[in-house]
Short mmCIF file of C-alpha atoms and ligand atoms in Angstrom, two decimals:
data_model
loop_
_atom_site.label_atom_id
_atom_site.label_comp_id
_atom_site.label_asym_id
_atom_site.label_seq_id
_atom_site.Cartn_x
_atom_site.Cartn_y
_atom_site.Cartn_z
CA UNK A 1 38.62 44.60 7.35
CA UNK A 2 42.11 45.38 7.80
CA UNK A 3 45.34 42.64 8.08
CA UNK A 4 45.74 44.19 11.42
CA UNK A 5 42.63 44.18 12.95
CA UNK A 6 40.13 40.49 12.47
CA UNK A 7 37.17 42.87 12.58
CA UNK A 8 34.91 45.80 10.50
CA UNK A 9 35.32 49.25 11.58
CA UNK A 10 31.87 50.76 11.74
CA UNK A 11 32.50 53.43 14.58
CA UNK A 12 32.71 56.42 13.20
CA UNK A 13 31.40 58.53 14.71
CA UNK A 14 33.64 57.29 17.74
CA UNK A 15 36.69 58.28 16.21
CA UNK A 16 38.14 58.07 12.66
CA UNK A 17 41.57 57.22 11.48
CA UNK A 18 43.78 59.63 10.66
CA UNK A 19 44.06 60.32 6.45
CA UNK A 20 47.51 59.72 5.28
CA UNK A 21 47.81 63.06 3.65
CA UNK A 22 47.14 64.62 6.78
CA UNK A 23 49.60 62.64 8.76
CA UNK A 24 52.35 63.84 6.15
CA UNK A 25 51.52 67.15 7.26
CA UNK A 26 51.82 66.59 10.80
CA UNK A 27 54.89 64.92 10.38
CA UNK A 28 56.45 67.98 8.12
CA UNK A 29 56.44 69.92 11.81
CA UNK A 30 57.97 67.88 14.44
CA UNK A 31 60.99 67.07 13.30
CA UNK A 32 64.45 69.08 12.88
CA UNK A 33 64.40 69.06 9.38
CA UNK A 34 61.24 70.61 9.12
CA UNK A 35 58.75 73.29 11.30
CA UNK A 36 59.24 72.55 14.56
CA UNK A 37 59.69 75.50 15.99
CA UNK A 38 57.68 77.51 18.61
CA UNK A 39 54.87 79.82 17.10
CA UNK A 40 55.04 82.83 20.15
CA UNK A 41 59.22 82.74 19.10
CA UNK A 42 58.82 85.76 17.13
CA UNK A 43 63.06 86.49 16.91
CA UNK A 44 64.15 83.65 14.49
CA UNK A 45 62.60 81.70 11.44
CA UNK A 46 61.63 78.52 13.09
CA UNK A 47 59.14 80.66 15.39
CA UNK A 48 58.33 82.18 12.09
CA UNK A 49 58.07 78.93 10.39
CA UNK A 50 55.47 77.49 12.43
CA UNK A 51 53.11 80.73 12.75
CA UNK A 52 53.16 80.48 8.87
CA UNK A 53 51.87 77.43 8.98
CA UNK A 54 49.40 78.27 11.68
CA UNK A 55 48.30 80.85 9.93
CA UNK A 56 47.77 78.44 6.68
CA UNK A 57 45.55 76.43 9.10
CA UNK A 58 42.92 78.97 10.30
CA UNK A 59 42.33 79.78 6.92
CA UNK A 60 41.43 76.58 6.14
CA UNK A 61 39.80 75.97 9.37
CA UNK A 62 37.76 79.13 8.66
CA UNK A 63 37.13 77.94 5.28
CA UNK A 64 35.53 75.10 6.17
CA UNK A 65 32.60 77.29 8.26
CA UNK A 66 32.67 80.21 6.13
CA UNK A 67 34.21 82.02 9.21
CA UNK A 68 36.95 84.52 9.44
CA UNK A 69 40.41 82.95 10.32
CA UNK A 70 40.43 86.02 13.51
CA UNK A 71 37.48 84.22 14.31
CA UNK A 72 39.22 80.90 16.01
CA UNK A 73 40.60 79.80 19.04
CA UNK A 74 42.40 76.12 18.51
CA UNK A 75 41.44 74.07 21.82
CA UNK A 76 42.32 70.35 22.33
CA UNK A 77 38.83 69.12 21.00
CA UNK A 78 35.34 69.65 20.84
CA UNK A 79 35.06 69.11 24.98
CA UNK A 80 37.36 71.86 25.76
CA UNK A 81 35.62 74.45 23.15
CA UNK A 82 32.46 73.39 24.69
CA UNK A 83 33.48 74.16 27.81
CA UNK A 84 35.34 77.47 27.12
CA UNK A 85 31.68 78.81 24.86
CA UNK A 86 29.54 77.87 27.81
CA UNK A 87 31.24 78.86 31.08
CA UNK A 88 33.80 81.40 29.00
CA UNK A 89 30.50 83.29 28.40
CA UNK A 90 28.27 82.37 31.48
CA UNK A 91 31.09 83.13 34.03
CA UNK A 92 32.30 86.77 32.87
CA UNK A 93 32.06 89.23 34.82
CA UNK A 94 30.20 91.35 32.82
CA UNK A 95 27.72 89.00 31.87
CA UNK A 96 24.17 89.62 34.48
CA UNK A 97 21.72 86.88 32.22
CA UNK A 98 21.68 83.60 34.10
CA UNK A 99 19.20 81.44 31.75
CA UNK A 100 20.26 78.88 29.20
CA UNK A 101 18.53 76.71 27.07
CA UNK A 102 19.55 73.39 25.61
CA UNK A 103 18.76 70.17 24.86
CA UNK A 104 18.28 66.42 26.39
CA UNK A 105 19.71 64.70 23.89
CA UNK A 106 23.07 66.45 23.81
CA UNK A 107 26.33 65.19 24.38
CA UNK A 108 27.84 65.11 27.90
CA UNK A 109 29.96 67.32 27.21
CA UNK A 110 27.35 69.85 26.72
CA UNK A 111 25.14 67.80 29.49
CA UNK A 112 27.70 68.40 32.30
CA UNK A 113 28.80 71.66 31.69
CA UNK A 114 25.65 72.55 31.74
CA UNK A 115 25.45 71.07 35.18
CA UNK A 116 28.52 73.06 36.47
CA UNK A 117 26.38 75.91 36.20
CA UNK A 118 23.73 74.88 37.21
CA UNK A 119 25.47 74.55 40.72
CA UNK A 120 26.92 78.07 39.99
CA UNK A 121 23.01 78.92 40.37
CA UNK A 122 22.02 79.53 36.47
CA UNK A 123 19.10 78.01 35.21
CA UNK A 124 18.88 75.59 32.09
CA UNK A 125 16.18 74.78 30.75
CA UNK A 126 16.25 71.09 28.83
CA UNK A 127 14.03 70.85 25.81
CA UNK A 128 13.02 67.25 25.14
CA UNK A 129 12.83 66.40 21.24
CA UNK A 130 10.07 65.12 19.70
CA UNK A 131 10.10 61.38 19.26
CA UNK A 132 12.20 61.81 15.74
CA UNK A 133 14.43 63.27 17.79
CA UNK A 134 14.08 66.84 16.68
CA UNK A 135 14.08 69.71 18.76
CA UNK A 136 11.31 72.91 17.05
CA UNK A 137 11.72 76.46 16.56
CA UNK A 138 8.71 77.18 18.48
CA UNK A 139 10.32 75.61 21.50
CA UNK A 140 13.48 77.34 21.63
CA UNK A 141 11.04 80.84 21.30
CA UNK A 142 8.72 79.70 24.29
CA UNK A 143 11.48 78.53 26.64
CA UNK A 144 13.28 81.89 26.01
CA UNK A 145 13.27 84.18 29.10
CA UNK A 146 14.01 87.88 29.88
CA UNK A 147 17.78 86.93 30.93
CA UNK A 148 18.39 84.16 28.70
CA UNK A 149 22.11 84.22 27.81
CA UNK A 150 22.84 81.37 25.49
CA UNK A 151 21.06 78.34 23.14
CA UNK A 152 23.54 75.97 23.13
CA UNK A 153 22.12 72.94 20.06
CA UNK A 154 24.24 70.34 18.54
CA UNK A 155 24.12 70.06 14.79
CA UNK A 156 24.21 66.52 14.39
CA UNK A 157 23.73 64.00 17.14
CA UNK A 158 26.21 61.90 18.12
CA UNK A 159 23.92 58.72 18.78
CA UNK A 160 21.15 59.25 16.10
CA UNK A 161 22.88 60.75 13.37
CA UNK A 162 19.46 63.47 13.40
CA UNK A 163 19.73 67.11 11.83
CA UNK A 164 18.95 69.74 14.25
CA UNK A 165 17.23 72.44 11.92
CA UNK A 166 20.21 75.32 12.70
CA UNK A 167 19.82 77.66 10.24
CA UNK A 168 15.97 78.37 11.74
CA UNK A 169 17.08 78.23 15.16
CA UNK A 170 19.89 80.76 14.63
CA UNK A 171 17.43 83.22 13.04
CA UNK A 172 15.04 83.34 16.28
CA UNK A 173 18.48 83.51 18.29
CA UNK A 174 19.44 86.53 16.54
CA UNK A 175 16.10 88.40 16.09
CA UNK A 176 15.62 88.18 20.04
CA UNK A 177 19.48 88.82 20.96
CA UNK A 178 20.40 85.50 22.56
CA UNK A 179 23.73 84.11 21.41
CA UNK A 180 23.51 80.44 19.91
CA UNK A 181 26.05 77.86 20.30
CA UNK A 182 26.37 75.19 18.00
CA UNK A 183 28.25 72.01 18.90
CA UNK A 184 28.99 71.10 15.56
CA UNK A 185 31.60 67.67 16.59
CA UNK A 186 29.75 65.32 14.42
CA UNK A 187 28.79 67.50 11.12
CA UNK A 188 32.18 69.47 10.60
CA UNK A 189 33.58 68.21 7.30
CA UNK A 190 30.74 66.26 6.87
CA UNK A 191 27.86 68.46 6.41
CA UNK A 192 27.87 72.40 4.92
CA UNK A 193 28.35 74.79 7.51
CA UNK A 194 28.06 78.27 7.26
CA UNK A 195 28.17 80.45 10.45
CA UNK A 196 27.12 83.75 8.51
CA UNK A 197 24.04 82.12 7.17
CA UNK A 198 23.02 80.28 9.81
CA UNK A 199 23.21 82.73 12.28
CA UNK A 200 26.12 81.44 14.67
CA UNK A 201 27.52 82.75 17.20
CA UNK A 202 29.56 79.84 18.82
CA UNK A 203 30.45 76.63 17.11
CA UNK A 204 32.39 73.98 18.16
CA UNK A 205 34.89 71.35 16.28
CA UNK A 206 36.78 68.41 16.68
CA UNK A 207 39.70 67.10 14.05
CA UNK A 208 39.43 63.39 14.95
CA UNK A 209 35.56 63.09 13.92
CA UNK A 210 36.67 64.00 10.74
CA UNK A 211 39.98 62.35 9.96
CA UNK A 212 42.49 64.78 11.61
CA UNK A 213 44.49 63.77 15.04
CA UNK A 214 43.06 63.46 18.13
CA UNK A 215 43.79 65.94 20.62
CA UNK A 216 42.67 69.28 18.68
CA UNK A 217 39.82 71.09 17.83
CA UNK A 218 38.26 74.74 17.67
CA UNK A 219 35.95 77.33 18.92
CA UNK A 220 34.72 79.98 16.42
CA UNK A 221 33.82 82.99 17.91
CA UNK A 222 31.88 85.70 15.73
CA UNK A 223 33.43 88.95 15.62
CA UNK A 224 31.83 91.46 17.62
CA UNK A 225 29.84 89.21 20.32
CA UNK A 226 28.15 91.87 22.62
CA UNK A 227 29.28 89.30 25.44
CA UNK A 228 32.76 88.87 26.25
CA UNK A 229 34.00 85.25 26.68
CA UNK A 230 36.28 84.41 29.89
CA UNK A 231 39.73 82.43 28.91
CA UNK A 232 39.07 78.98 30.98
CA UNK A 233 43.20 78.51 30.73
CA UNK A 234 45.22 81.16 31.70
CA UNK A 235 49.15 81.55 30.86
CA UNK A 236 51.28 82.55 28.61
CA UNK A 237 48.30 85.00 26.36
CA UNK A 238 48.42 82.79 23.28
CA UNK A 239 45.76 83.02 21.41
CA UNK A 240 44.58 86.90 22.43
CA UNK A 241 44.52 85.54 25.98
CA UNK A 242 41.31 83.46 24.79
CA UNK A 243 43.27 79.90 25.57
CA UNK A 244 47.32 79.98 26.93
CA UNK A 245 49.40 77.23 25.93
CA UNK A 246 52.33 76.82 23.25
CA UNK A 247 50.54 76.21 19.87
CA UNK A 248 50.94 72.78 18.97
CA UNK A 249 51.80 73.02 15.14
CA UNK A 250 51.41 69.58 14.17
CA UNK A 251 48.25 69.10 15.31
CA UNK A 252 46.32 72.39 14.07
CA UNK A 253 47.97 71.36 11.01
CA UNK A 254 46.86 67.81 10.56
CA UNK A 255 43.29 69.91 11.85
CA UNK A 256 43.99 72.38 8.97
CA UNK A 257 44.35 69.89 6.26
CA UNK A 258 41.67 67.49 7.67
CA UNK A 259 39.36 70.20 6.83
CA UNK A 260 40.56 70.71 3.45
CA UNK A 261 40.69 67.61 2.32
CA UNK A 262 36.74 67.42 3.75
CA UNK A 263 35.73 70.48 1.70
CA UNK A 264 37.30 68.93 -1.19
CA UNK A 265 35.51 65.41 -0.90
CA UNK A 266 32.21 66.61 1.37
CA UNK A 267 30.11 65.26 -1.89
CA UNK A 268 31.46 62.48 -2.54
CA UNK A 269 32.37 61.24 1.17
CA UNK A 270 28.10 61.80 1.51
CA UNK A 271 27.20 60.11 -1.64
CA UNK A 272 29.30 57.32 -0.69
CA UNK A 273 27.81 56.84 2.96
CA UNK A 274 24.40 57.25 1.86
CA UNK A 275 24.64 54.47 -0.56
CA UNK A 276 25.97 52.16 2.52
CA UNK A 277 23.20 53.79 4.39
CA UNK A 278 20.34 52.92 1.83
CA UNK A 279 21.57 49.27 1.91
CA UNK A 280 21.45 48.82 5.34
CA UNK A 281 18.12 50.27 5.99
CA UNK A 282 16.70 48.05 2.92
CA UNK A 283 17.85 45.20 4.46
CA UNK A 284 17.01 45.98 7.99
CA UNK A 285 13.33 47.25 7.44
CA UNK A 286 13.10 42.76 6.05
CA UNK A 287 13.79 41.96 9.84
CA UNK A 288 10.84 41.49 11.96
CA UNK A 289 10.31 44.31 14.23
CA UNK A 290 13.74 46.78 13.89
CA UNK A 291 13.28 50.12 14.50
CA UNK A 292 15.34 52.87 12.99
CA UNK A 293 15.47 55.25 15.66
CA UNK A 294 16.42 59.19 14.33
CA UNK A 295 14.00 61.36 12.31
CA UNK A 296 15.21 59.68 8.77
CA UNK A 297 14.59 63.30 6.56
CA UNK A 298 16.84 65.53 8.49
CA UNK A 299 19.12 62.36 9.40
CA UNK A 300 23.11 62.34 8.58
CA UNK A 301 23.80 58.84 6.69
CA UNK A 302 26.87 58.03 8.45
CA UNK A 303 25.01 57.28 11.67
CA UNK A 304 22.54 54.19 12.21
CA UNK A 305 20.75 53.54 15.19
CA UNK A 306 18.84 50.35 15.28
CA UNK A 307 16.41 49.01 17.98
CA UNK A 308 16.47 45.24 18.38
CA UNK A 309 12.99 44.57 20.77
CA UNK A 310 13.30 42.22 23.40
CA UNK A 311 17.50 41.65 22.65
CA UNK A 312 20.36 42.91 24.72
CA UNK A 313 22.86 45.43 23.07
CA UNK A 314 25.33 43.68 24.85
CA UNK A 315 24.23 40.14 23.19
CA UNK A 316 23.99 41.69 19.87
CA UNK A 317 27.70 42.92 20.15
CA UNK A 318 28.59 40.00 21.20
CA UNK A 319 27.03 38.11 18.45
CA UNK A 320 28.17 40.75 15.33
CA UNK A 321 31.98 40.97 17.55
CA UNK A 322 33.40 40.99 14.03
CA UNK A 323 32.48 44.42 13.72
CA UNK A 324 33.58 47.31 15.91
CA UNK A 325 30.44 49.12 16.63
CA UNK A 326 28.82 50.48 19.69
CA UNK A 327 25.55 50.64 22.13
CA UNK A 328 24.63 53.86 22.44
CA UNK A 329 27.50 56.56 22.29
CA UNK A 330 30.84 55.31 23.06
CA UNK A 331 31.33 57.25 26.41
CA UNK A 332 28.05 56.20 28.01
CA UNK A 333 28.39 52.64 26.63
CA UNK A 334 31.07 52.05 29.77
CA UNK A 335 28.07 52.44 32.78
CA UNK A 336 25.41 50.77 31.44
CA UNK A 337 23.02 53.33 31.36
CA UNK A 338 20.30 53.35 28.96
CA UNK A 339 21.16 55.45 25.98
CA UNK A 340 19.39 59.40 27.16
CA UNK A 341 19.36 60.32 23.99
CA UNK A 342 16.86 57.44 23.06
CA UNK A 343 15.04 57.99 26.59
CA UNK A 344 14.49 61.63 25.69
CA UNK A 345 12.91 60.79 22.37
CA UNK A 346 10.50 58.68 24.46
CA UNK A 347 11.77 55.35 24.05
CA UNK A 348 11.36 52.45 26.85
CA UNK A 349 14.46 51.75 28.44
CA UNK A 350 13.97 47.91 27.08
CA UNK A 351 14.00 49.56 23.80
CA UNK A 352 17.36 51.91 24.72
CA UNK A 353 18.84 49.25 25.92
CA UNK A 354 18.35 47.26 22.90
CA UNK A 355 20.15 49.60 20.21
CA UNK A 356 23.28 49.84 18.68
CA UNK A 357 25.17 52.62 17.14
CA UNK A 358 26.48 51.74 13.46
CA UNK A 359 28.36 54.39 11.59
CA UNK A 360 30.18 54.25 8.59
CA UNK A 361 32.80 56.53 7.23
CA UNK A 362 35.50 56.85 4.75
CA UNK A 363 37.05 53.86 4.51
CA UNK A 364 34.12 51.64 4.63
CA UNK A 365 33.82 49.40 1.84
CA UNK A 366 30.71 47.48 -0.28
CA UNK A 367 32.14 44.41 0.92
CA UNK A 368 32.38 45.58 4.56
CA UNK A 369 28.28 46.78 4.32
CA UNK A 370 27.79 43.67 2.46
CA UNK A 371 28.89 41.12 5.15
CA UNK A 372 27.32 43.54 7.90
CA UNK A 373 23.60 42.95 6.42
CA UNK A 374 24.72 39.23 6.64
CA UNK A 375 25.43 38.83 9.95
CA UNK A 376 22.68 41.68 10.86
CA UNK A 377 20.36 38.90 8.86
CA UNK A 378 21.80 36.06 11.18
CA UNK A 379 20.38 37.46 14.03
CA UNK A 380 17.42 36.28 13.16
CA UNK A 381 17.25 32.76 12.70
C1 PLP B 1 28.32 65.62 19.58
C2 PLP B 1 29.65 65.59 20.27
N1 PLP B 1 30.04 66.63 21.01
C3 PLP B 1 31.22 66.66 21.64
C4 PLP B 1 32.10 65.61 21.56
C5 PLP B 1 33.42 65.67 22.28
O1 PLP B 1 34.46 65.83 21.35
P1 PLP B 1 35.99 65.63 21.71
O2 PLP B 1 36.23 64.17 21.70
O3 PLP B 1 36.73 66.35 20.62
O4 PLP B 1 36.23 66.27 23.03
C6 PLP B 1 31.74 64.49 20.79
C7 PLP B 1 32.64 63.32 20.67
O5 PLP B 1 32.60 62.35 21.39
C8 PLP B 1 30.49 64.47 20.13
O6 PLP B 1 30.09 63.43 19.42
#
């Protein structure tokens, strides 16, 4: 709990707050005193300036995903890199394959681009998980077609907090020639990522999942794609023409140090959230008839998703409003909908509409678990 706010952050995986040392670095290019300047302004040190610093941050960008920095295009989130992997590839001209294959349990943002081209006449194919939630190698291999272009998988999802197995998948991508797209918005600076191992071709990132500023993320694109990738916002030819638009410094910064200060505290961030994790779970698995709902092996620790049987998410928010967490996934939680992540692992729509996100991050506390198992205990008089 914070003096400012009379209730628990446990919505991580919403957004996180921005780390201090981070904002210091954001702030270092704004004002006059400082890097302000415009990157493309290749005449005078201020221009100069700020493509240093951009510079500093692909590296550690790149770092982070064992990429090359020539590998990255900065976008404004994990949405718009999303969007410019999928239609950039599926739209150019040279590209004749018109099958992709994801899955149901994706975000929207993968959902409804996928949708787009759909009405652009490609087909997608869906692949429904298995009721952990986990989508299987042998799948991805029997859904694969003669003209499929693109897998498009998220690493971890966004609702359940389960592993997708990418490393495997990437390997049958490569050894039958379809590119593989990772959307990688909830495991970057979380979770070890290595393109080059894992066989990726796409991967997408976002620096407010992972304490940066909202606003800014990136597309890695491997070097040497035999499919080109069509810009989806034309100007100026920043960026190699791959995404127009003057370079905002401060916030590929604040995305550049976000991602150091990740790599630097990955262990202990995950040590940390699987403690609060391990709590939790003991103390839910005492109340009669939770359900954990995720694959809990290949699970990510700072994501909880608990079924409540014959309760309303809404009541149960209501009831535990000390605590800022959410039904579902934050953008769906608006319409009411039951949760299609949960409904694609084969869960009743009683059951989806019984669950509530919990995530925990950074700044969570002992005390702030602590007080959560106590009112999660309440609920059941
Ligand atoms: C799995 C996943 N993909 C994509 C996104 C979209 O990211 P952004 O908010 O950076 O556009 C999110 C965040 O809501 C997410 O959780």
């Amino acid at each position: 709990m914070t003096a400012h706010h009379p209730c628990i952050y446990l919505d991580y995986a919403a957004t996180t707050p921005v780390d201090p040392a981070v904002i210091q670095a954001m702030n270092h290019c704004m004002s006059f005193d400082g890097s302000f300047g415009n990157a493309a302004s290749v005449y005078h040190p201020f221009g100069w300036d700020s493509a240093e610093l951009i510079d500093g941050a692909k590296e550690q960008v790149a770092k982070l995903i064992g990429a090359a920095p020539s590998e990255l295009v900065f976008t404004s989130g994990a949405t718009e890199s999303i969007n410019l992997a999928l239609k950039g590839l599926a739209l150019h001209p040279d590209n004749s394959k018109r099958h992709i294959i994801t899955s149901a349990t994706e975000h929207k943002a993968v959902l409804d681009v996928c949708a787009f081209l759909e009405q652009k006449g490609f087909s997608i194919t869906y692949l429904n998980p298995d009721q952990q939630g986990i989508i299987n190698k042998d799948q991805v291999l029997s859904a694969m077609q003669d003209d499929t272009l693109l897998v498009s998988l998220m690493h971890v999802n966004n609702e359940t907090g389960v592993i997708q197995n990418i490393t495997e998948i990437g390997e049958l991508c490569r050894s039958k020639s379809v590119l593989f797209h990772v959307d990688a918005a909830q495991s970057a600076g979380k979770l070890v990522i290595d393109v080059k191992h894992s066989n990726i071709d796409l991967l997408s990132l976002s620096a407010h999942k992972f304490y940066g500023p909202k606003g800014v993320g990136a597309l890695f694109i491997c070097r040497g794609l035999p499919t080109h990738l069509s810009p989806m916002i034309h100007g100026g030819g920043h960026q190699k023409g791959m995404r127009s638009g003057t370079l905002p410094t401060q916030q590929i910064v604040g995305l550049g140090k976000a991602c150091e200060i990740a790599m630097e505290r990955m262990d202990a961030d995950l040590n940390i959230t699987q403690a609060h994790y391990d709590r939790v779970v003991d103390s839910v698995s005492g109340l009669s008839g939770v359900i954990i709902n995720g694959d809990q092996d290949r699970h990510y620790p700072g994501i909880l998703n608990l079924s409540f049987p014959g309760r309303d998410s809404e009541e149960l928010m209501m009831r535990l409003k000390r605590f800022a967490v959410s039904s579902g996934s934050a953008c769906s939680s608006a319409d009411r909908k039951p949760s299609h992540v949960l409904l694609a692992m084969g869960r009743s729509a009683d059951l989806a509409h019984s669950s509530l996100r919990i995530s925990f991050g950074r700044y969570t506390s002992e005390d702030d678990v602590k007080h959560l198992i106590q009112a999660l205990s309440a609920l059941f008089p």
